[in-house]
Short mmCIF file of C-alpha atoms (C1' of nucleotides) in Angstrom, two decimals:
data_model
loop_
_atom_site.label_atom_id
_atom_site.label_comp_id
_atom_site.label_asym_id
_atom_site.label_seq_id
_atom_site.Cartn_x
_atom_site.Cartn_y
_atom_site.Cartn_z
CA MET A 1 175.05 60.60 154.43
CA ARG A 2 176.31 57.79 156.35
CA ARG A 3 175.09 55.53 153.95
CA MET A 4 177.41 57.15 151.21
CA LYS A 5 180.43 56.86 153.10
CA LYS A 6 179.53 53.42 153.73
CA ASP A 7 178.53 52.40 150.24
CA ILE A 8 181.91 53.67 149.22
CA GLU A 9 183.49 51.73 151.96
CA ASP A 10 181.85 48.32 150.70
CA GLU A 11 183.28 49.06 147.31
CA VAL A 12 186.38 49.36 148.36
CA LEU A 13 186.48 46.87 151.02
CA PRO A 14 186.61 43.23 149.61
CA ASN A 15 183.67 41.40 150.70
CA ASP A 16 185.46 39.28 153.13
CA MET A 17 186.47 39.51 156.48
CA SER A 18 189.82 40.93 155.81
CA GLY A 19 188.02 44.06 154.52
CA ALA A 20 185.98 44.36 157.79
CA GLN A 21 189.01 43.48 159.86
CA LEU A 22 191.74 45.56 158.13
CA ASN A 23 191.18 49.21 159.04
CA ASP A 24 193.09 51.96 160.08
CA GLU A 25 190.96 52.90 162.86
CA SER A 26 191.85 49.47 164.89
CA TYR A 27 193.03 48.83 168.56
CA GLU A 28 194.23 46.07 170.29
CA GLY A 29 191.83 43.83 172.45
CA SER A 30 192.25 42.14 175.32
CA ALA A 31 193.53 39.10 173.91
CA GLY A 32 195.98 40.89 171.77
CA ILE A 33 193.46 40.68 168.51
CA VAL A 34 193.06 43.85 166.79
CA LEU A 35 189.69 45.28 167.27
CA LYS A 36 188.14 47.41 164.35
CA LYS A 37 186.80 50.73 165.46
CA GLY A 38 184.74 53.36 163.47
CA PRO A 39 182.12 52.94 161.10
CA TRP A 40 180.44 49.55 160.41
CA THR A 41 180.25 48.20 156.87
CA SER A 42 177.27 46.26 155.69
CA THR A 43 179.36 43.53 155.51
CA GLU A 44 180.01 43.61 159.11
CA ASP A 45 176.33 44.54 159.75
CA ASP A 46 175.36 40.94 157.87
CA ILE A 47 177.87 39.16 160.01
CA LEU A 48 176.24 40.61 163.31
CA VAL A 49 172.61 40.36 162.14
CA ASP A 50 173.40 36.46 161.29
CA TYR A 51 174.77 36.01 164.62
CA VAL A 52 172.00 37.50 166.72
CA LYS A 53 169.86 35.33 164.42
CA LYS A 54 171.53 32.34 165.43
CA HIS A 55 172.35 32.90 169.09
CA GLY A 56 170.13 35.83 169.81
CA GLU A 57 170.82 38.96 171.72
CA GLY A 58 173.42 39.24 174.39
CA ASN A 59 176.66 37.58 175.21
CA TRP A 60 178.03 40.27 172.88
CA ASN A 61 181.43 39.87 173.69
CA ALA A 62 181.07 36.08 172.14
CA VAL A 63 180.48 37.60 169.02
CA GLN A 64 183.99 38.24 168.22
CA LYS A 65 184.93 34.68 168.80
CA HIS A 66 181.97 32.94 167.01
CA THR A 67 182.07 35.12 163.64
CA GLY A 68 185.67 36.45 163.60
CA LEU A 69 183.94 39.98 163.64
CA PHE A 70 186.67 42.37 164.82
CA ARG A 71 184.72 44.18 166.89
CA CYS A 72 184.29 44.42 170.64
CA GLY A 73 181.09 43.42 172.39
CA LYS A 74 180.18 46.62 173.17
CA SER A 75 180.45 47.86 169.96
CA CYS A 76 178.15 45.05 168.56
CA ARG A 77 175.83 45.86 171.05
CA LEU A 78 175.43 49.31 170.22
CA ARG A 79 175.43 48.50 166.58
CA TRP A 80 172.76 46.16 166.98
CA ALA A 81 170.60 48.19 169.30
CA ASN A 82 171.09 51.25 167.27
CA HIS A 83 170.87 50.14 163.55
CA LEU A 84 170.24 46.47 163.34
CA ARG A 85 167.73 45.45 165.55
CA PRO A 86 164.13 45.01 163.70
CA ASN A 87 161.13 47.41 164.04
CA LEU A 88 163.55 50.40 164.12
CA LYS A 89 162.08 53.28 163.23
CA LYS A 90 164.29 55.66 160.92
CA GLY A 91 163.86 59.23 159.85
CA PRO A 92 162.91 62.46 161.66
CA PHE A 93 160.80 62.46 164.71
CA ALA A 94 156.98 62.89 163.97
CA ALA A 95 155.49 66.00 165.88
CA GLU A 96 153.68 63.74 168.24
CA GLU A 97 157.10 62.18 169.24
CA GLU A 98 158.78 65.32 169.90
CA ARG A 99 156.13 66.24 171.96
CA LEU A 100 156.51 62.81 173.99
CA ILE A 101 160.23 63.49 174.11
CA ALA A 102 159.65 66.65 175.78
CA GLU A 103 157.30 65.46 178.12
CA LEU A 104 159.41 62.32 178.99
CA HIS A 105 162.35 64.54 179.63
CA ALA A 106 160.50 67.02 181.85
CA LYS A 107 159.65 63.86 183.77
CA MET A 108 163.04 61.87 183.89
CA GLY A 109 165.74 64.34 182.89
CA ASN A 110 168.39 62.74 180.76
CA LYS A 111 167.16 59.29 181.09
CA TRP A 112 167.52 58.48 177.53
CA ALA A 113 167.24 54.65 177.92
CA ARG A 114 163.82 55.18 179.69
CA MET A 115 162.63 57.74 177.26
CA ALA A 116 163.25 55.26 174.67
CA ALA A 117 161.24 52.68 176.26
CA HIS A 118 158.42 55.25 175.70
CA LEU A 119 158.94 55.63 172.32
CA PRO A 120 159.08 52.22 170.14
CA GLY A 121 161.48 51.93 167.43
CA ARG A 122 163.63 55.10 168.72
CA THR A 123 166.88 54.29 170.69
CA ASP A 124 168.15 56.20 173.28
CA ASN A 125 171.01 57.54 170.88
CA GLU A 126 168.65 59.08 168.72
CA ILE A 127 166.60 60.77 171.39
CA LYS A 128 169.74 61.97 173.07
CA ASN A 129 170.95 63.21 170.02
CA TYR A 130 167.74 64.75 169.00
CA TRP A 131 167.28 66.30 172.56
CA ASN A 132 170.83 67.94 172.67
CA THR A 133 170.69 69.54 169.21
CA ARG A 134 167.38 70.73 170.42
CA ILE A 135 168.86 72.13 173.48
CA LYS A 136 171.41 73.75 171.66
CA ARG A 137 168.84 75.64 169.30
CA ARG A 138 166.47 76.64 171.72
CA GLN A 139 169.30 77.84 174.29
CA ARG A 140 170.70 79.95 171.40
CA ALA A 141 167.36 81.47 170.86
CA GLY A 142 166.92 82.06 174.32
CA LEU A 143 163.82 79.92 174.58
CA PRO A 144 163.04 77.59 177.30
CA LEU A 145 163.52 73.72 176.87
CA TYR A 146 159.73 72.46 176.91
CA PRO A 147 156.61 73.78 175.57
CA PRO A 148 154.33 75.43 177.97
CA GLU A 149 151.70 72.70 177.73
CA VAL A 150 154.32 69.87 178.94
CA SER A 151 155.81 72.05 181.71
CA LEU A 152 152.10 72.75 182.75
CA HIS A 153 150.82 69.43 182.67
CA ALA A 154 153.88 68.30 184.35
CA LEU A 155 153.37 70.68 187.16
CA GLN A 156 149.70 70.01 187.52
CA GLU A 157 150.34 66.28 187.42
CA SER A 158 152.95 66.94 190.09
CA GLN A 159 150.21 68.76 192.21
CA HIS A 160 147.85 66.02 191.64
CA SER A 161 149.98 63.40 192.76
CA GLN A 162 150.70 65.41 195.91
CA SER A 163 147.33 66.15 196.59
CA THR A 164 146.16 62.50 196.06
CA GLY A 165 148.81 62.07 198.81
CA GLY A 166 150.89 59.08 199.62
CA LEU A 167 154.35 58.87 200.21
CA ASN A 168 156.44 57.10 197.57
CA GLY A 169 157.79 53.52 198.24
CA GLY A 170 161.25 54.66 198.03
CA ASP A 171 163.66 53.95 195.36
CA LYS A 172 162.34 50.58 194.16
CA MET A 173 159.34 51.68 192.48
CA HIS A 174 158.28 50.62 189.02
CA PRO A 175 159.83 53.17 186.67
CA ASP A 176 156.35 54.17 185.50
CA PHE A 177 155.36 54.76 189.07
CA LEU A 178 158.44 56.58 189.62
CA GLN A 179 157.16 58.90 186.81
CA LYS A 180 154.05 59.43 187.99
CA ASN A 181 155.19 60.04 191.42
CA SER A 182 158.40 61.64 190.64
CA TYR A 183 156.81 64.99 191.08
CA GLU A 184 155.95 64.18 194.50
CA ILE A 185 157.01 67.52 196.58
CA HIS A 186 156.17 68.42 200.04
CA ASP A 187 153.31 70.08 201.22
CA ALA A 188 155.35 73.09 202.44
CA ILE A 189 156.61 73.87 198.82
CA PHE A 190 153.20 73.49 196.97
CA ASP A 191 151.30 75.16 199.58
CA SER A 192 153.40 78.13 198.79
CA LEU A 193 153.36 77.43 195.27
CA LYS A 194 149.84 76.08 194.37
CA ASP A 195 148.69 79.58 193.32
CA ASN A 196 151.63 80.00 191.29
CA GLN A 197 151.35 76.92 189.00
CA GLY A 198 152.82 77.14 185.41
CA ILE A 199 155.35 79.81 186.42
CA LEU A 200 157.99 77.69 188.36
CA PRO A 201 160.53 75.66 186.40
CA TYR A 202 159.39 72.09 186.50
CA VAL A 203 160.65 70.15 189.17
CA HIS A 204 160.72 66.50 188.51
CA GLU A 205 162.04 63.51 190.40
CA LEU A 206 161.26 64.64 193.82
CA SER A 207 160.16 61.63 195.20
CA ASP A 208 162.40 61.93 198.25
CA ILE A 209 161.64 65.26 199.20
CA SER A 210 158.88 63.87 201.41
CA VAL A 211 161.48 61.88 203.36
CA TYR A 212 162.48 65.48 204.44
CA GLY A 213 158.80 66.46 205.06
CA ASN A 214 159.82 67.43 208.67
CA LYS A 215 162.62 69.64 207.53
CA LEU A 216 160.98 71.11 204.90
CA LYS A 217 158.09 72.24 207.19
CA GLY A 218 160.34 74.34 209.23
CA LEU A 219 161.00 76.51 206.21
CA ASP A 220 159.55 79.49 205.09
CA SER A 221 158.23 78.99 201.64
CA SER A 222 160.26 81.81 200.52
CA GLN A 223 162.91 79.89 200.46
CA TYR A 224 161.96 77.98 197.78
CA CYS A 225 163.27 80.85 195.32
CA SER A 226 163.64 78.26 192.36
CA PHE A 227 164.21 74.64 191.42
CA VAL A 228 166.36 73.04 189.21
CA PRO A 229 165.86 69.15 188.14
CA PRO A 230 168.07 66.28 189.01
CA THR A 231 171.30 67.26 187.19
CA SER A 232 171.92 63.70 186.55
CA PRO A 233 175.18 63.30 188.35
CA LYS A 234 177.84 61.74 185.89
CA ARG A 235 180.17 59.89 188.00
CA LYS A 236 177.84 58.28 190.13
CA ARG A 237 174.56 57.17 188.69
CA LEU A 238 172.30 57.18 191.31
CA LYS A 239 168.90 55.71 191.98
CA GLU A 240 165.75 57.76 190.96
CA SER A 241 165.55 59.19 194.41
CA THR A 242 168.66 61.51 194.11
CA ILE A 243 167.07 64.89 193.99
CA PRO A 244 169.27 67.95 193.88
CA PHE A 245 167.08 69.97 195.69
CA ILE A 246 167.28 73.88 195.52
CA ASP A 247 166.96 75.54 199.17
CA SER A 248 167.63 78.73 198.33
CA CYS A 249 170.00 80.03 201.15
CA ALA A 250 168.90 78.01 203.57
CA MET A 251 172.24 76.37 203.40
CA ASN A 252 175.67 77.59 204.64
CA LYS A 253 178.14 78.33 202.02
CA LYS A 254 179.99 74.77 201.90
CA ASP A 255 176.35 73.27 201.49
CA LEU A 256 175.96 75.28 198.19
CA TYR A 257 176.51 74.09 194.83
CA PRO A 258 179.94 75.07 193.84
CA PHE A 259 179.61 78.07 191.78
CA ASP A 260 182.35 79.46 192.51
CA GLN A 261 184.21 76.77 190.81
CA ILE A 262 181.72 76.96 187.80
CA GLN A 263 182.41 80.62 187.61
CA ASP A 264 186.04 80.32 187.25
CA ASN A 265 186.01 78.27 184.17
CA ASN A 266 182.88 77.45 182.90
CA SER A 267 180.40 80.38 184.06
CA ASP A 268 179.54 80.96 180.43
CA LYS A 269 178.51 77.18 179.78
CA ILE A 270 176.86 76.71 182.92
CA ALA A 271 174.94 80.19 182.13
CA GLN A 272 174.00 78.77 178.97
CA SER A 273 173.01 75.86 180.39
CA PHE A 274 170.74 77.47 182.73
CA GLY A 275 169.18 79.50 179.50
CA MET A 276 170.99 82.50 180.23
CA GLN A 277 172.24 84.68 177.62
CA ALA A 278 175.23 86.23 179.07
CA PRO A 279 178.06 85.66 181.04
CA LEU A 280 177.60 86.06 184.76
CA ASP A 281 178.06 89.20 186.05
CA PRO A 282 180.99 89.02 187.90
CA GLY A 283 180.00 91.64 190.65
CA LEU A 284 176.82 89.60 191.60
CA SER A 285 177.97 86.20 190.94
CA SER A 286 179.99 85.99 194.06
CA HIS A 287 177.10 85.84 196.23
CA SER A 288 174.99 83.43 194.19
CA SER A 289 171.86 83.47 195.60
CA MET A 290 170.57 80.56 193.64
CA CYS A 291 171.52 78.03 196.47
CA TYR A 292 171.70 74.60 195.53
CA SER A 293 170.93 72.18 198.06
CA HIS A 294 171.47 68.77 197.21
CA SER A 295 170.04 67.55 200.35
CA LEU A 296 168.83 69.03 203.35
CA SER A 297 172.09 67.67 204.97
CA ASN A 298 170.34 64.99 206.99
CA GLY A 299 173.07 62.64 206.53
CA ASN A 300 170.98 60.48 204.07
CA SER A 301 172.98 58.75 202.08
CA SER A 302 171.32 58.64 199.22
CA THR A 303 172.01 62.34 198.81
CA SER A 304 175.00 62.55 200.42
CA LYS A 305 177.00 62.56 197.34
CA PRO A 306 179.75 65.17 197.39
CA TYR A 307 179.07 68.24 195.05
CA GLU A 308 182.75 67.93 193.69
CA ALA A 309 181.42 64.65 192.06
CA MET A 310 178.31 66.24 190.45
CA LYS A 311 178.49 67.38 186.87
CA LEU A 312 176.13 70.13 186.16
CA GLU A 313 173.92 68.73 183.16
CA LEU A 314 171.62 70.61 180.91
CA PRO A 315 168.94 71.70 183.29
CA SER A 316 165.29 70.44 182.86
CA LEU A 317 164.61 74.34 183.85
CA GLN A 318 161.98 75.70 181.98
CA TYR A 319 160.07 78.97 181.44
CA PRO A 320 156.98 78.08 179.97
CA GLU A 321 155.89 81.59 179.47
CA LEU A 322 158.58 82.18 176.99
CA ASP A 323 158.01 79.36 174.73
CA LEU A 324 155.75 80.86 172.76
CA GLY A 325 154.62 79.14 169.15
CA SER A 326 158.00 77.16 168.75
CA TRP A 327 156.27 74.02 169.91
CA GLY A 328 153.38 73.98 167.88
CA SER A 329 150.01 75.69 167.43
CA SER A 330 148.28 75.49 170.69
CA PRO A 331 148.79 78.68 172.68
CA PRO A 332 150.10 78.23 176.24
CA PRO A 333 147.27 77.26 178.59
CA SER A 334 146.99 79.80 181.18
CA LEU A 335 150.64 80.92 181.67
CA LEU A 336 149.92 84.15 181.52
CA GLU A 337 147.64 83.84 184.31
CA SER A 338 150.19 82.19 185.91
CA VAL A 339 152.64 84.68 185.47
CA ASP A 340 150.46 87.18 187.09
CA ASP A 341 149.65 85.28 189.88
CA PHE A 342 153.07 84.49 190.63
CA LEU A 343 154.14 88.05 190.32
CA GLN A 344 151.12 89.31 192.63
CA SER A 345 151.52 86.74 195.04
CA PRO A 346 153.04 87.52 198.30
CA THR A 347 155.21 84.89 198.35
CA ALA A 348 156.47 85.53 195.05
CA ILE A 349 157.04 88.87 196.05
CA SER A 350 158.92 87.98 199.32
CA THR A 351 160.82 85.21 197.34
CA LEU A 352 161.96 87.92 195.03
CA GLU A 353 162.90 90.36 197.99
CA SER A 354 164.86 87.67 199.75
CA ASP A 355 166.53 85.36 197.37
CA CYS A 356 166.48 86.62 194.09
CA SER A 357 168.62 89.16 194.22
CA SER A 358 170.05 88.67 190.99
CA PRO A 359 168.89 87.04 187.75
CA GLN A 360 172.33 85.84 186.84
CA ASN A 361 171.83 83.00 188.88
CA SER A 362 168.91 80.85 187.87
CA GLY A 363 168.14 81.53 184.12
CA LEU A 364 165.34 83.37 182.36
CA LEU A 365 162.64 83.23 184.65
CA ASP A 366 164.54 84.48 187.61
CA ALA A 367 166.05 87.25 185.13
CA LEU A 368 162.31 87.80 184.51
CA LEU A 369 161.29 87.92 188.01
CA TYR A 370 164.41 89.71 189.04
CA GLN A 371 163.27 92.40 186.62
CA ALA A 372 159.69 92.63 187.68
CA LYS A 373 160.80 93.10 191.05
CA THR A 374 163.21 95.61 190.26
CA MET A 375 160.87 97.21 187.99
CA SER A 376 158.53 97.20 190.81
CA SER A 377 160.88 98.19 193.50
CA SER A 378 162.09 100.92 190.98
CA LYS A 379 158.63 102.16 190.27
CA ASN A 380 157.98 102.50 194.20
CA HIS A 381 161.19 104.85 193.88
CA CYS A 382 159.96 106.36 190.95
CA SER A 383 156.50 107.12 192.17
CA ASP A 384 157.67 109.06 194.79
CA LYS A 385 158.89 111.20 192.35
CA SER A 386 156.27 110.86 189.74
CA SER A 387 153.12 112.60 190.58
CA ASN A 388 150.81 110.78 187.96
CA SER A 389 151.33 107.48 188.86
CA SER A 390 148.48 105.20 188.01
CA THR A 391 145.80 103.39 190.13
CA ALA A 392 147.26 100.32 189.26
CA THR A 393 150.11 98.84 191.79
CA PRO A 394 153.69 98.82 190.49
CA GLY A 395 153.53 94.97 190.11
CA ASP A 396 150.31 95.37 188.12
CA ARG A 397 152.21 97.64 185.60
CA ALA A 398 155.09 95.83 185.39
CA ASP A 399 153.18 92.41 185.07
CA SER A 400 150.68 93.63 182.45
CA SER A 401 153.67 95.01 180.31
CA ILE A 402 155.39 91.94 180.43
CA LEU A 403 152.30 89.80 179.64
CA ASN A 404 151.39 92.07 176.98
CA VAL A 405 154.82 91.63 175.63
CA TYR A 406 154.36 87.60 175.99
CA GLU A 407 151.05 87.71 174.35
CA THR A 408 152.74 89.77 171.39
CA GLU A 409 155.37 87.19 171.30
CA TRP A 410 153.16 84.51 171.17
CA GLU A 411 151.76 85.96 167.83
CA ASP A 412 155.32 86.58 166.75
CA TYR A 413 156.18 83.14 167.06
CA ALA A 414 153.32 81.88 165.86
CA ASP A 415 153.64 83.68 162.76
CA PRO A 416 154.76 81.34 160.11
CA VAL A 417 156.57 84.12 158.29
CA SER A 418 158.44 84.78 161.47
CA PRO A 419 160.64 82.02 162.54
CA PHE A 420 161.99 82.51 165.98
CA GLY A 421 165.42 81.79 164.82
CA ALA A 422 165.19 84.91 163.01
CA THR A 423 163.74 87.11 165.58
CA SER A 424 165.51 90.18 167.06
CA ILE A 425 167.19 89.65 170.22
CA LEU A 426 164.36 91.23 171.84
CA ASN A 427 162.38 88.48 170.33
CA GLU A 428 164.61 85.87 171.84
CA CYS A 429 164.66 87.71 175.14
CA PRO A 430 161.34 88.57 176.23
CA ALA A 431 162.19 90.23 179.20
CA LEU A 432 164.46 92.73 177.56
CA ARG A 433 161.55 93.61 175.65
CA ALA A 434 159.24 94.07 178.41
CA ASN A 435 161.75 96.25 179.79
CA ALA A 436 162.00 98.31 176.78
CA ASN A 437 158.36 98.36 176.13
CA SER A 438 157.09 98.77 179.54
CA LEU A 439 159.35 101.29 181.07
CA ASN A 440 159.73 103.69 178.29
CA GLY A 441 163.36 104.43 179.20
CA GLN A 442 162.48 105.20 182.89
CA LEU A 443 164.56 102.40 184.13
CA PRO A 444 167.89 101.14 182.94
CA VAL A 445 167.37 98.32 180.86
CA GLN A 446 169.00 95.29 182.48
CA THR A 447 170.63 93.31 179.90
CA PHE A 448 171.88 89.90 180.06
CA THR A 449 172.61 89.47 176.47
CA GLY A 450 176.04 88.90 175.61
"C1'" DA B 1 184.90 77.74 144.04
"C1'" DA B 2 186.24 78.06 148.69
"C1'" DC B 3 185.70 78.93 153.25
"C1'" DC B 4 183.21 78.79 157.40
"C1'" DG B 5 180.08 77.33 160.91
"C1'" DA B 6 176.23 75.08 162.30
"C1'" DC B 7 174.01 70.69 162.42
"C1'" DT B 8 173.23 65.63 162.14
"C1'" DC B 9 174.30 61.19 163.62
"C1'" DA B 10 177.21 57.15 164.24
"C1'" DA B 11 180.49 55.39 167.18
"C1'" DC B 12 183.21 55.61 171.24
"C1'" DC B 13 184.43 56.31 176.23
"C1'" DG B 14 184.20 55.87 181.16
"C1'" DC B 15 181.63 54.58 184.26
"C1'" DT B 16 178.23 51.89 187.32
"C1'" DA B 17 175.09 48.15 188.42
"C1'" DG B 18 174.10 43.58 188.25
"C1'" DT B 19 175.75 38.89 187.79
"C1'" DT B 20 178.78 35.27 188.14
"C1'" DT B 21 182.75 32.90 189.54
"C1'" DA C 1 183.51 38.69 200.51
"C1'" DA C 2 185.90 40.05 196.68
"C1'" DA C 3 187.49 39.92 191.89
"C1'" DA C 4 186.04 39.39 187.31
"C1'" DC C 5 182.63 39.73 183.79
"C1'" DT C 6 178.63 41.57 181.32
"C1'" DA C 7 175.03 44.70 180.00
"C1'" DG C 8 173.72 49.26 179.91
"C1'" DC C 9 173.86 54.23 180.20
"C1'" DG C 10 175.20 58.88 179.47
"C1'" DG C 11 178.17 62.06 177.81
"C1'" DT C 12 181.40 63.26 174.17
"C1'" DT C 13 183.64 63.36 170.14
"C1'" DG C 14 184.39 63.53 165.20
"C1'" DA C 15 183.15 62.84 160.35
"C1'" DG C 16 180.19 63.99 156.67
"C1'" DT C 17 176.58 67.32 155.29
"C1'" DC C 18 174.30 71.62 154.46
"C1'" DG C 19 173.52 76.49 153.72
"C1'" DG C 20 175.36 81.00 153.83
"C1'" DT C 21 178.99 84.27 152.70
#
DNA sequence: AACCGACTCAACCGCTAGTTT
DNA sequence: AAAACTAGCGGTTGAGTCGGT
C-alpha cells in the first residue's frame, strides 16, 4: 500500500534530484540546507543504495554531502536499515517468528534491536510494530501477552538458571548471557514460588536481584505478591541491570511507584497496560497494594533512578492461564495445575491475604487471585450459614471452578470457528465467568470490565 | 457511496551511549 | 575533562488501507 503511493510519487516527480529535493515535507538542516522529510521515493532509494555500495554503511551524515540527497543522516540510516539493506525479509511474520518474538520479549522486554538480532531479515521497527499491534489486540481481548508455553518456559528457565547457581557478572555480560541469566532471582523468591511455577507473571532481567540477596533474605515471601518486568525507563536508558522490582508493601509510600500520579490522568491507560479491563476503582486505588519498588533502596546507583523519570511501559506481565488457544495449537502445559498449586499454597494465600487487597492494581492474574481469595473468604463466611457445604475446601471449590472454566476456555479458544475476538466478554475475562459459573450467584460478581 | 474506526507500517523525534576532537 | 559528533534505540505519529455499517 505504501508502494502505491510511492509509485505515484515517482510518476509525478521528475527522475532527478529536484524531485527528491523539492517536497512540501521538508525542513532546514544545520547547514541551512532544506532537508526532505516524509516518504522516500525510489529515486532516493537508488541514490542511497548506490552510496552504500560505494562507501559502505555508516557515516550517514556524509550521504547528503556525497550524493546530494536531501535527507538527514538519521533518515538515511533508517531507510537503509529498514528497507534497503539486503536480505531483508518482507511480509508477515511466520508462526515461528511470532513465537520467537514472544519468547524474546518475555526475556528482553522492549529491546527491539536485540530482538531483531535474533530474527534474521527482520528489523527492530517491524518487530516493534508487530508487537505493539499485537499488544493492543490482546489487551482489548483481555488476553495475556505471552503464550503459555513461552511464559512457562521462561519461568522454568529462570528457575534452572537459579538452581544452577551463579551470580551474574554484573552489567557487562554478553547479551546472550544476559538473556540466559536474566531470570536470575534470589532464592528467597523462588523458594516461595517454586511450587507455583507457571502462575506468576514472568519476571525478566532480574540479574541484579542477587545483589540484593541479603536484603531479600530478610523478607517474607509473601511480600512478593507480584512482579512486573522491567519497565524500560524512557528517558534514562539503563543497562541490563536495571530492575524495577516489586516488593509489595515493603516500601514506604515515597518509595512506591507513583500510582497516585498515574491514576490522575492515565489510570485507564495504565490499567490497560496491565491488562486490566476497567478503570481503576477509585475507592481502592488510593491504597495501591501493588507496590513498585524500583530497588531495595540500598543506594545502588544502578537502580537509583527516580521514579519520576520512569515511564511505564507496556508490561511484560503475563497471565499464562488466560492465554488459551490464541497462540497456537498446543495446550497450555501444566498451567491448570500451576494455578491450582498456587491458589492452594499457603504462600499464595498469605500473599493474597496480605498483599493483594485489590485486583485493580496488578492486572488480570491478581484480579483472578483476588477473586479466588474473595471467593474463598466469602465461602468461609457463607459456609457458616450454609449447612450443605461440601468436603472440599473453599479454595478447592474456587480453584476447580476456575480451572474448569479455563479448560472450557481452552476449548472455546481452540475452536477455529470461535475466534476469541468474537467471544463474549465473559470469554475475554475468564475470571468473570469463573465467578458467574462457580458461584451461582452466591457472591456478588466483581466486575472489572468497563 | 459515505463514514468511521481499527489496523498497518514507514518515518520521525527525542534521547542516550560511545567515540572523536 | 569537556564539547562535539555519530550511531543507535525506543516511543510516537500520521498517512494509507480495509472492513463494517
